[in-house]
Amino acid sequence: MSIFNILTLLGGLAMFLFGMNEMGASLEKLSGGKLESILERMTNNRIKGVLLGLIVTAIIQSSGAVTVMAVGFVNSSIMGLGQVIGIIMGANIGTTVTAWLLSLSGIEGSGLLLQLLKPTSFSPVLAFIGVVFIMFSKNDKRKNIGSILLGFAILMIGMQTMSDAVEPLKDVPAFTNILLKFSNPVLGVLAGALLTTVIQSSSASVGILQALTVTGSISVSVAFPIILGQNIGSCAPVLISSVGTNKNAKRTALFHLMFNIIGVLIALALFYGINAVVGLPFINERVNPANIAVIHSVFNIFTTIILFPFGTLLEKLMYKIIRDDPAEQESGSATLVDERFLITPSYAIDKVKEKCDQMALLAKKNIQMSVEFIKVYSRAKDEKIQENEKVLDGYEDELETYLVRISAMDLNFYDSMRLSKLSHAIGNFERIGDYGVNILKTKRKMHKEKIHFSENANHELEIMSRAVKEIIENSTEAFINDDIELAETIEPLEQVIDNIKAELRARHSKRIMNGDCTVENGMLFFDLINSFERIADHCSNLAVCIIELSQGSYQTHSYLKGVKSSDNRMFMERFENYLTKYAIR
């Protein structure tokens, strides 16, 4: 084997890994995070969890990604350890699908159908179709399909390139002698585990083993322990991802490792035990890529069937090995959105939306309490509003940082729009909360210095506060439910609130001039109506964001100019209705 064969082998490996990564990433984009959402919602029993783990892994071609996602579920308290056990078992079976796809490279025969099934026949065609979709289609879905086809074609071409590069090794006795050493179960398992740990993909390491079968030096006795070791090596990325997580997430990663180790030990004991007693006639037979796929599938299905009834027992064992530390549990603080969800940007955006919905409800609650607070001072509400504001600030800091990380990824147009919408919403909800605190400070000063407004001033504030309560309720509901129709009611109400503010300023200025109100009281009154008006402004920002981004753009000024035009009958009708509803008499 010359240096050129080695370079060809490395090139084939590079294409293989790139194709696998491109295909998996494009499949994830095409799913738009839906597969992960299904996993999250449909694991109420372990059998269903196994099936879902199998299907999702087979689709996105990565058991590591699914298992890391499971660790994220547990770390975020979305699921418990018992719920993800089925997912992990199913993921181990699902990863064997790749080996079956790669086994196509071992097809032999001269028939037309067999020729068409060979990667050398269909890979160039798939690559061409994929490139056409990527270059000439403006639709994200078709572009993703093109990337899947191109990734699969590159994967198969890389597989064929590796096979061609190592084929000369069949005439090298030294290579055969080295492989014979791996028929030792311990060495074989260690070799498989090490290879998979280094390249961080059990599917890729199985593919390499399948490529080596063209040398004719891989027998069942060599392949069996290596494949078992590859399953153990697949736990490395999951163990790494569990660093810095809570106890349950660590238990999840440990379960994945223990599940594979126990399965390997049982399989080794049975395989070599039976061989020692009765002798297995096929143990020294040479294998092809399809045989590797069979061994890989049988082992993972066998392990799941054997250990499935003991899932609860294994769960308890994880709690025995990793015990709870009460002191650590009390001092630990959970993150809002787990960074492991970044594996699938669409799903990560879904989780940010969930947290942003919570932020919206908290901001609404703070404004409602602040408005009620104007009537009667309450120390309990004072403390609660301040506490909620700290939580809102924490939401903004963490979610914005998380969105920045997502924005650095390769997003489709739909996800880019969603990310932009969330980023605008987070800032607006945080500012709405700030104005709630401004109202609190004003009322606290009035309570401390025993300042009271006149009956007319209180009546006017009551009307404006009702309008503000409606606009915050409508904008929050419109954001959470992505309700475009409800969002379109926000701007007419915001204009009415602007009008109310102007009228209240004029009325109160007149009271000050007539001596019915002091200048200091007037300043406090103006602070309150300014805070009300600014809350309405941010609600308007939210509504414009919801409406504009639903249409694939974000042109605030052009939208507002168009919607407020005198020939916009719907806007004028709503505006007039709100004017009547909140008329100051």
Coordinates of C-alpha atoms in Angstrom, one line a residue:
M1 CA 0.0 0.0 0.0
S2 CA 1.6 3.3 -1.2
I3 CA 1.5 6.8 0.2
F4 CA -1.1 7.6 -2.5
N5 CA -3.4 4.9 -1.2
I6 CA -3.1 6.5 2.3
L7 CA -3.9 9.9 0.9
T8 CA -6.9 8.4 -1.0
L9 CA -8.1 6.7 2.2
L10 CA -7.9 10.0 4.1
G11 CA -9.8 11.8 1.3
G12 CA -12.4 9.1 1.3
L13 CA -12.8 9.4 5.1
A14 CA -13.1 13.2 4.8
M15 CA -15.9 12.8 2.2
F16 CA -17.6 10.1 4.2
L17 CA -17.6 12.2 7.4
F18 CA -18.6 15.4 5.5
G19 CA -21.4 13.6 3.7
M20 CA -22.7 12.1 6.9
N21 CA -22.6 15.5 8.7
E22 CA -24.3 17.3 5.8
M23 CA -27.0 14.7 5.4
G24 CA -27.8 14.7 9.2
A25 CA -27.8 18.5 9.5
S26 CA -30.0 18.9 6.4
L27 CA -32.4 16.3 7.8
E28 CA -32.6 18.2 11.0
K29 CA -33.3 21.5 9.2
L30 CA -36.0 19.8 7.1
S31 CA -37.7 18.5 10.2
G32 CA -37.6 22.0 11.7
G33 CA -37.3 20.7 15.3
K34 CA -40.6 18.7 15.0
L35 CA -38.9 15.4 15.7
E36 CA -37.4 16.7 18.9
S37 CA -40.8 18.1 19.9
I38 CA -42.4 14.7 19.2
L39 CA -39.8 13.1 21.5
E40 CA -40.6 15.5 24.2
R41 CA -44.3 15.1 24.1
M42 CA -44.8 11.4 23.4
T43 CA -42.7 9.5 25.9
N44 CA -45.3 8.6 28.4
N45 CA -44.4 5.0 28.2
R46 CA -41.2 3.2 27.6
I47 CA -42.2 1.1 24.5
K48 CA -43.3 4.3 22.8
G49 CA -40.0 5.9 23.8
V50 CA -38.0 3.1 22.2
L51 CA -40.0 3.4 18.9
L52 CA -39.6 7.2 18.8
G53 CA -35.9 7.0 19.6
L54 CA -35.5 4.5 16.8
I55 CA -37.4 6.5 14.3
V56 CA -35.9 9.9 15.1
T57 CA -32.3 8.5 15.1
A58 CA -32.9 6.7 11.8
I59 CA -34.1 9.9 10.2
I60 CA -31.4 12.3 11.5
Q61 CA -28.7 9.6 11.3
S62 CA -27.2 10.3 14.7
S63 CA -27.8 8.4 17.9
G64 CA -25.3 10.8 19.6
A65 CA -27.4 13.8 18.7
V66 CA -30.6 12.1 20.0
T67 CA -29.0 11.0 23.3
V68 CA -27.3 14.4 23.9
M69 CA -30.8 15.9 23.3
A70 CA -32.2 13.4 25.9
V71 CA -29.5 14.6 28.4
G72 CA -30.7 18.2 27.7
F73 CA -34.4 17.2 28.3
V74 CA -33.4 15.8 31.7
N75 CA -31.1 18.7 32.6
S76 CA -33.9 21.2 31.8
S77 CA -36.4 19.1 33.9
I78 CA -38.6 18.6 30.7
M79 CA -38.4 14.9 31.3
G80 CA -37.3 12.5 34.0
L81 CA -34.6 9.8 33.7
G82 CA -37.3 7.1 33.5
Q83 CA -38.8 8.8 30.4
V84 CA -35.6 9.0 28.4
I85 CA -34.5 5.4 29.0
G86 CA -36.7 4.2 26.2
I87 CA -35.4 7.0 23.9
I88 CA -31.8 5.9 24.5
M89 CA -32.6 2.2 23.9
G90 CA -34.4 3.1 20.6
A91 CA -31.5 5.4 19.5
N92 CA -29.1 2.5 19.7
I93 CA -31.2 0.5 17.3
G94 CA -31.9 3.5 15.0
T95 CA -28.2 4.1 14.4
T96 CA -27.9 0.7 12.7
V97 CA -29.9 2.1 9.7
T98 CA -26.8 3.8 8.5
A99 CA -24.9 0.6 8.3
W100 CA -27.6 -0.9 6.1
L101 CA -27.4 2.0 3.7
L102 CA -23.6 1.7 3.6
S103 CA -24.0 -2.1 2.9
L104 CA -25.1 -1.1 -0.6
S105 CA -21.5 -0.7 -1.5
G106 CA -21.0 -4.4 -1.1
I107 CA -23.6 -5.4 -3.7
E108 CA -22.2 -7.8 -6.3
G109 CA -23.6 -9.0 -9.6
S110 CA -24.0 -7.9 -13.2
G111 CA -27.8 -7.7 -13.5
L112 CA -29.4 -4.3 -14.4
L113 CA -31.2 -4.0 -11.0
L114 CA -28.1 -4.9 -9.0
Q115 CA -26.0 -2.4 -11.1
L116 CA -28.5 0.4 -10.4
L117 CA -28.4 -0.4 -6.6
K118 CA -24.6 0.1 -6.5
P119 CA -23.4 3.5 -5.1
T120 CA -21.2 4.0 -8.2
S121 CA -24.4 4.0 -10.3
F122 CA -26.8 6.2 -8.3
S123 CA -24.5 8.5 -6.3
P124 CA -23.5 10.7 -9.2
V125 CA -27.2 11.1 -10.2
L126 CA -28.2 12.0 -6.6
A127 CA -25.3 14.4 -6.4
F128 CA -26.4 16.1 -9.6
I129 CA -30.0 16.4 -8.5
G130 CA -28.9 17.7 -5.1
V131 CA -26.7 20.4 -6.7
V132 CA -29.5 21.5 -9.0
F133 CA -31.9 21.9 -6.0
I134 CA -29.3 23.8 -4.0
M135 CA -28.3 26.2 -6.8
F136 CA -31.6 26.9 -8.6
S137 CA -34.3 26.5 -6.0
K138 CA -35.3 29.5 -3.8
N139 CA -37.4 27.3 -1.5
D140 CA -35.7 26.3 1.7
K141 CA -37.4 22.9 1.8
R142 CA -36.1 22.0 -1.6
K143 CA -32.7 23.3 -0.8
N144 CA -32.6 21.0 2.3
I145 CA -33.7 18.1 0.2
G146 CA -30.9 18.9 -2.2
S147 CA -28.4 19.0 0.7
I148 CA -29.7 15.6 1.9
L149 CA -29.2 14.1 -1.6
L150 CA -25.8 15.6 -2.0
G151 CA -24.7 14.6 1.5
F152 CA -25.8 11.0 0.9
A153 CA -24.1 10.9 -2.5
I154 CA -20.8 12.2 -1.0
L155 CA -21.2 9.7 1.9
M156 CA -21.5 6.8 -0.5
I157 CA -18.7 8.1 -2.8
G158 CA -16.5 8.5 0.3
M159 CA -17.3 4.9 1.3
Q160 CA -16.4 3.6 -2.1
T161 CA -13.2 5.7 -2.1
M162 CA -12.1 4.2 1.2
S163 CA -12.9 0.7 0.0
D164 CA -10.8 1.3 -3.2
A165 CA -7.9 2.7 -1.1
V166 CA -7.7 -0.2 1.3
E167 CA -8.2 -3.0 -1.3
P168 CA -4.5 -3.4 -1.9
L169 CA -4.1 -4.4 1.7
K170 CA -5.6 -7.8 0.9
D171 CA -2.2 -8.8 -0.5
V172 CA -0.3 -7.6 2.6
P173 CA 0.2 -10.4 5.1
A174 CA 1.2 -8.0 7.9
F175 CA -2.1 -6.3 7.7
T176 CA -4.0 -9.6 8.0
N177 CA -1.8 -10.5 11.0
I178 CA -2.7 -7.2 12.7
L179 CA -6.4 -7.7 12.2
L180 CA -6.1 -11.3 13.6
K181 CA -5.0 -9.7 16.9
F182 CA -8.4 -8.0 17.2
S183 CA -10.1 -11.4 17.3
N184 CA -9.0 -11.3 20.9
P185 CA -12.3 -10.0 22.5
V186 CA -10.6 -7.5 24.8
L187 CA -8.4 -6.0 22.1
G188 CA -11.3 -5.9 19.6
V189 CA -13.6 -4.1 22.0
L190 CA -10.9 -1.6 23.0
A191 CA -10.1 -1.0 19.3
G192 CA -13.7 -0.4 18.4
A193 CA -14.3 1.9 21.4
L194 CA -11.1 3.9 20.7
L195 CA -11.9 4.4 17.0
T196 CA -15.5 5.6 17.7
T197 CA -14.3 7.9 20.5
V198 CA -11.7 9.6 18.2
I199 CA -14.1 10.2 15.3
Q200 CA -17.2 10.8 17.6
S201 CA -19.5 8.7 15.5
S202 CA -20.4 5.1 15.8
S203 CA -22.0 5.2 12.3
A204 CA -18.8 6.4 10.8
S205 CA -16.6 3.9 12.6
V206 CA -18.9 1.1 11.5
G207 CA -18.6 2.5 7.9
I208 CA -14.9 2.3 8.1
L209 CA -15.1 -1.3 9.2
Q210 CA -17.4 -2.0 6.3
A211 CA -14.9 -0.4 3.9
L212 CA -12.1 -2.7 5.3
T213 CA -14.1 -5.8 4.5
V214 CA -13.0 -5.5 0.8
T215 CA -9.5 -6.7 1.9
G216 CA -11.0 -10.1 2.7
S217 CA -9.2 -10.0 6.1
I218 CA -12.2 -9.2 8.3
S219 CA -13.7 -12.4 9.8
V220 CA -16.7 -12.7 12.2
S221 CA -14.3 -13.2 15.0
V222 CA -12.6 -9.9 14.3
A223 CA -15.7 -7.9 13.4
F224 CA -17.8 -9.0 16.4
P225 CA -15.8 -7.5 19.3
I226 CA -14.9 -4.4 17.3
I227 CA -18.6 -3.7 16.7
L228 CA -19.4 -4.2 20.3
G229 CA -16.6 -1.7 21.2
Q230 CA -18.0 0.8 18.8
N231 CA -21.2 0.9 20.8
I232 CA -19.3 1.7 23.9
G233 CA -17.3 4.4 22.1
S234 CA -20.5 6.0 21.0
C235 CA -21.1 7.0 24.6
A236 CA -18.1 9.5 24.6
P237 CA -19.9 12.5 23.1
V238 CA -22.8 12.0 25.5
L239 CA -20.5 11.8 28.6
I240 CA -18.7 14.9 27.4
S241 CA -22.1 16.7 27.0
S242 CA -23.1 15.9 30.6
V243 CA -20.2 17.9 32.1
G244 CA -21.6 20.7 34.1
T245 CA -25.2 19.3 34.2
N246 CA -27.4 18.4 37.1
K247 CA -27.4 15.0 38.8
N248 CA -30.2 13.6 36.7
A249 CA -28.5 14.6 33.4
K250 CA -25.3 12.9 34.6
R251 CA -27.4 9.8 35.4
T252 CA -28.8 9.9 31.9
A253 CA -25.3 9.9 30.3
L254 CA -24.2 7.2 32.8
F255 CA -27.2 5.1 31.9
H256 CA -26.3 5.2 28.2
L257 CA -22.8 4.0 29.0
M258 CA -23.9 1.3 31.4
F259 CA -26.6 0.1 29.0
N260 CA -24.0 -0.5 26.3
I261 CA -21.3 -2.0 28.7
I262 CA -23.8 -4.5 30.2
G263 CA -25.0 -5.4 26.7
V264 CA -21.5 -5.9 25.5
L265 CA -20.6 -8.1 28.5
I266 CA -23.8 -10.3 28.0
A267 CA -23.1 -10.5 24.2
L268 CA -19.4 -11.5 24.7
A269 CA -20.4 -14.1 27.4
L270 CA -23.0 -15.7 25.1
F271 CA -21.0 -15.5 21.9
Y272 CA -17.8 -17.0 23.2
G273 CA -19.5 -19.3 25.7
I274 CA -21.5 -20.9 22.9
N275 CA -18.4 -21.1 20.7
A276 CA -16.5 -22.8 23.4
V277 CA -19.2 -25.4 24.1
V278 CA -20.6 -26.3 20.6
G279 CA -18.4 -24.2 18.3
L280 CA -19.8 -21.6 15.9
P281 CA -19.2 -22.8 12.3
F282 CA -19.2 -19.2 10.9
I283 CA -16.8 -17.6 13.3
N284 CA -13.9 -17.6 10.9
E285 CA -15.9 -16.8 7.8
R286 CA -15.0 -13.6 5.9
V287 CA -17.6 -10.8 6.2
N288 CA -18.9 -8.2 3.7
P289 CA -20.6 -4.8 4.5
A290 CA -24.1 -6.5 4.8
N291 CA -22.7 -8.9 7.4
I292 CA -21.4 -6.0 9.4
A293 CA -24.8 -4.4 9.3
V294 CA -26.5 -7.6 10.4
I295 CA -24.1 -8.0 13.4
H296 CA -24.6 -4.3 14.3
S297 CA -28.4 -4.6 14.2
V298 CA -28.6 -7.9 16.0
F299 CA -26.4 -6.8 18.8
N300 CA -28.4 -3.5 19.4
I301 CA -31.8 -5.2 19.1
F302 CA -30.7 -8.1 21.4
T303 CA -29.4 -5.6 24.0
T304 CA -32.6 -3.7 24.0
I305 CA -34.8 -6.8 24.3
I306 CA -32.7 -8.3 27.1
L307 CA -32.4 -5.1 29.2
F308 CA -35.8 -3.5 28.5
P309 CA -37.6 -5.3 31.4
F310 CA -34.8 -4.1 33.7
G311 CA -35.2 -0.4 32.8
T312 CA -36.6 0.6 36.2
L313 CA -33.9 -1.4 38.0
L314 CA -31.2 0.3 36.0
E315 CA -32.8 3.6 36.7
K316 CA -32.6 2.9 40.5
L317 CA -28.9 1.8 40.0
M318 CA -28.1 5.2 38.5
Y319 CA -29.5 6.8 41.6
K320 CA -27.3 4.5 43.8
I321 CA -24.2 5.4 41.8
I322 CA -24.8 9.1 41.6
R323 CA -26.4 10.2 44.8
D324 CA -28.2 13.4 45.5
D325 CA -26.3 16.1 47.4
P326 CA -28.9 18.2 49.3
A327 CA -26.5 21.2 49.7
E328 CA -25.6 21.2 46.0
Q329 CA -29.2 20.8 45.0
E330 CA -30.2 23.9 47.1
S331 CA -27.4 26.1 45.8
G332 CA -27.6 25.0 42.1
S333 CA -29.4 27.2 39.6
A334 CA -31.0 25.8 36.5
T335 CA -30.6 27.5 33.1
L336 CA -33.6 28.6 31.2
V337 CA -32.7 26.8 28.0
D338 CA -30.3 24.0 27.8
E339 CA -27.3 24.5 25.5
R340 CA -27.6 20.9 24.2
F341 CA -30.7 21.9 22.3
L342 CA -28.4 24.0 20.1
I343 CA -27.7 20.7 18.2
T344 CA -31.0 21.4 16.5
P345 CA -31.5 25.2 16.0
S346 CA -35.2 25.0 15.2
Y347 CA -35.9 23.1 18.4
A348 CA -33.7 25.5 20.4
I349 CA -35.8 28.4 19.0
D350 CA -39.0 26.5 20.1
K351 CA -37.6 26.3 23.6
V352 CA -36.8 30.0 23.6
K353 CA -40.3 30.8 22.5
E354 CA -41.7 28.8 25.4
K355 CA -39.6 30.8 27.8
C356 CA -40.5 34.0 26.1
D357 CA -44.1 33.2 26.6
Q358 CA -43.5 32.9 30.3
M359 CA -41.7 36.2 30.2
A360 CA -44.7 37.8 28.5
L361 CA -47.1 36.5 31.1
L362 CA -44.8 37.7 33.9
A363 CA -44.5 41.2 32.3
K364 CA -48.3 41.3 32.0
K365 CA -48.8 40.3 35.6
N366 CA -46.4 43.0 36.7
I367 CA -48.3 45.7 34.8
Q368 CA -51.6 44.5 36.1
M369 CA -50.3 44.6 39.7
S370 CA -48.7 48.0 39.1
V371 CA -52.0 49.4 37.8
E372 CA -53.9 48.1 40.8
F373 CA -51.1 49.4 43.0
I374 CA -52.0 53.0 42.1
K375 CA -55.3 52.7 44.0
V376 CA -54.0 51.2 47.3
Y377 CA -50.4 50.8 48.4
S378 CA -49.4 47.2 49.4
R379 CA -46.0 46.2 50.7
A380 CA -46.6 42.6 49.6
K381 CA -47.3 43.8 46.0
D382 CA -44.3 46.2 46.2
E383 CA -42.0 43.3 47.0
K384 CA -43.6 41.0 44.4
I385 CA -43.2 43.5 41.6
Q386 CA -39.6 44.0 42.4
E387 CA -39.0 40.2 42.6
N388 CA -40.7 39.7 39.2
E389 CA -38.6 42.5 37.6
K390 CA -35.4 40.7 38.7
V391 CA -36.7 37.6 37.0
L392 CA -37.5 39.5 33.9
D393 CA -34.0 40.9 33.8
G394 CA -32.6 37.4 34.1
Y395 CA -34.9 36.2 31.3
E396 CA -33.6 39.0 29.0
D397 CA -29.9 38.4 29.8
E398 CA -30.0 34.6 29.3
L399 CA -32.4 34.4 26.4
E400 CA -30.6 37.2 24.4
T401 CA -27.3 35.4 24.9
Y402 CA -28.8 32.1 23.8
L403 CA -30.3 33.8 20.7
V404 CA -26.9 35.2 19.8
R405 CA -25.5 31.7 19.8
I406 CA -28.4 30.4 17.6
S407 CA -27.9 33.3 15.2
A408 CA -24.4 32.2 14.5
M409 CA -25.7 28.9 13.1
D410 CA -26.9 28.1 9.6
L411 CA -30.6 28.9 9.8
N412 CA -33.4 28.7 7.2
F413 CA -35.5 31.8 6.4
Y414 CA -38.4 30.7 8.6
D415 CA -36.1 30.2 11.7
S416 CA -34.3 33.5 11.0
M417 CA -37.7 35.3 11.1
R418 CA -38.7 33.5 14.3
L419 CA -35.3 34.4 15.9
S420 CA -35.8 38.1 14.9
K421 CA -39.3 38.1 16.3
L422 CA -38.1 36.6 19.7
S423 CA -35.2 39.0 20.0
H424 CA -37.6 42.0 19.5
A425 CA -40.1 40.6 21.9
I426 CA -37.6 39.9 24.7
G427 CA -36.4 43.5 24.7
N428 CA -40.0 44.9 24.6
F429 CA -41.2 42.7 27.5
E430 CA -38.2 43.6 29.6
R431 CA -38.9 47.4 29.0
I432 CA -42.6 46.9 29.8
G433 CA -41.5 45.4 33.1
D434 CA -39.2 48.4 33.7
Y435 CA -42.2 50.8 33.3
G436 CA -44.1 48.7 35.8
V437 CA -41.3 49.4 38.3
N438 CA -41.5 53.1 37.4
I439 CA -45.2 53.1 38.4
L440 CA -44.2 51.3 41.6
K441 CA -41.6 53.9 42.5
T442 CA -44.1 56.8 41.9
K443 CA -46.8 55.2 44.1
R444 CA -44.2 54.3 46.8
K445 CA -43.2 58.0 46.9
M446 CA -46.8 59.1 47.2
H447 CA -47.4 56.6 50.0
K448 CA -44.3 57.6 51.9
E449 CA -45.0 61.3 51.6
K450 CA -48.8 60.9 52.0
I451 CA -49.5 62.5 48.6
H452 CA -53.0 62.1 47.1
F453 CA -54.5 63.1 43.7
S454 CA -57.8 64.9 43.3
E455 CA -61.0 62.9 42.5
N456 CA -60.9 64.0 38.9
A457 CA -57.2 63.0 38.5
N458 CA -57.9 59.6 40.0
H459 CA -60.9 59.2 37.6
E460 CA -58.7 60.0 34.6
L461 CA -55.9 57.6 35.7
E462 CA -58.5 54.9 36.1
I463 CA -59.7 55.3 32.5
M464 CA -56.2 55.3 31.1
S465 CA -55.1 52.3 33.3
R466 CA -58.1 50.3 31.9
A467 CA -56.9 51.0 28.4
V468 CA -53.4 50.0 29.3
K469 CA -54.6 46.8 30.9
E470 CA -56.4 45.9 27.7
I471 CA -53.5 46.6 25.4
I472 CA -51.1 44.6 27.5
E473 CA -53.5 41.7 27.6
N474 CA -54.1 41.7 23.9
S475 CA -50.5 42.1 22.9
T476 CA -49.4 39.3 25.2
E477 CA -52.1 37.0 23.9
A478 CA -51.3 37.9 20.3
F479 CA -47.6 37.1 20.8
I480 CA -48.2 33.8 22.6
N481 CA -50.7 32.5 20.1
D482 CA -49.2 34.3 17.1
D483 CA -52.6 35.8 16.5
I484 CA -52.3 38.3 13.6
E485 CA -55.9 39.4 13.8
L486 CA -55.6 40.3 17.5
A487 CA -52.2 42.0 16.9
E488 CA -54.0 44.3 14.4
T489 CA -56.1 45.7 17.2
I490 CA -53.1 47.0 19.1
E491 CA -52.2 50.0 17.0
P492 CA -55.6 51.7 17.1
L493 CA -55.7 51.3 20.9
E494 CA -52.1 52.6 21.2
Q495 CA -53.2 55.8 19.3
V496 CA -56.1 56.2 21.6
I497 CA -53.8 55.9 24.6
D498 CA -51.6 58.6 23.0
N499 CA -54.6 60.8 22.7
I500 CA -55.6 60.1 26.4
K501 CA -52.1 61.1 27.5
A502 CA -52.3 64.4 25.6
E503 CA -55.7 65.2 27.0
L504 CA -54.7 64.2 30.6
R505 CA -51.6 66.4 30.4
A506 CA -53.7 69.3 29.3
R507 CA -56.3 68.8 32.0
H508 CA -53.7 68.4 34.8
S509 CA -51.7 71.4 33.6
K510 CA -54.9 73.4 33.9
R511 CA -55.5 72.1 37.5
I512 CA -51.9 73.2 38.4
M513 CA -52.5 76.7 36.9
N514 CA -55.8 77.0 38.8
G515 CA -54.1 76.0 42.0
D516 CA -56.1 72.8 42.3
C517 CA -52.9 70.7 42.3
T518 CA -49.3 71.4 43.4
V519 CA -46.4 71.3 40.9
E520 CA -44.9 68.3 42.8
N521 CA -48.1 66.4 42.5
G522 CA -48.3 67.3 38.9
M523 CA -44.9 65.9 38.2
L524 CA -45.9 62.6 39.8
F525 CA -49.1 62.5 37.7
F526 CA -47.1 63.1 34.5
D527 CA -44.7 60.3 35.5
L528 CA -47.6 57.9 35.7
I529 CA -49.2 58.8 32.4
N530 CA -45.8 58.8 30.7
S531 CA -45.2 55.2 32.0
F532 CA -48.7 54.2 30.8
E533 CA -48.0 55.7 27.3
R534 CA -44.5 54.0 27.1
I535 CA -46.0 50.6 28.0
A536 CA -48.5 51.1 25.1
D537 CA -45.6 52.0 22.8
H538 CA -43.8 48.7 23.5
C539 CA -47.1 46.8 23.0
S540 CA -47.3 48.5 19.6
N541 CA -43.7 47.4 18.8
L542 CA -44.7 43.9 19.6
A543 CA -47.8 44.0 17.4
V544 CA -45.9 45.4 14.5
C545 CA -43.2 42.8 14.9
I546 CA -45.8 40.0 14.9
I547 CA -47.6 41.3 11.8
E548 CA -44.5 42.3 9.8
L549 CA -42.5 39.2 10.4
S550 CA -45.4 37.0 9.6
Q551 CA -45.1 38.5 6.1
G552 CA -41.4 37.9 5.9
S553 CA -40.2 41.5 6.5
Y554 CA -39.8 44.1 9.2
Q555 CA -40.5 47.6 8.0
T556 CA -41.9 49.3 11.1
H557 CA -42.2 52.9 9.6
S558 CA -43.8 51.8 6.3
Y559 CA -46.3 49.6 8.2
L560 CA -47.3 52.3 10.6
K561 CA -47.6 54.8 7.9
G562 CA -49.9 52.5 5.9
V563 CA -52.0 51.3 8.8
K564 CA -52.7 54.9 10.0
S565 CA -53.7 56.3 6.7
S566 CA -57.2 57.8 6.5
D567 CA -58.3 55.3 3.9
N568 CA -57.7 52.4 6.2
R569 CA -61.3 51.8 7.1
M570 CA -60.6 48.9 9.5
F571 CA -58.1 50.9 11.5
M572 CA -60.4 54.0 11.7
E573 CA -63.4 51.8 12.9
R574 CA -61.3 50.3 15.7
F575 CA -59.8 53.7 16.6
E576 CA -63.3 55.2 16.9
N577 CA -64.6 52.3 18.9
Y578 CA -61.7 52.6 21.4
L579 CA -62.2 56.4 21.5
T580 CA -65.8 55.8 22.6
K581 CA -64.9 53.0 25.0
Y582 CA -62.2 55.1 26.8
A583 CA -63.8 58.6 26.5
I584 CA -63.0 60.9 29.4
R585 CA -66.0 62.7 30.6

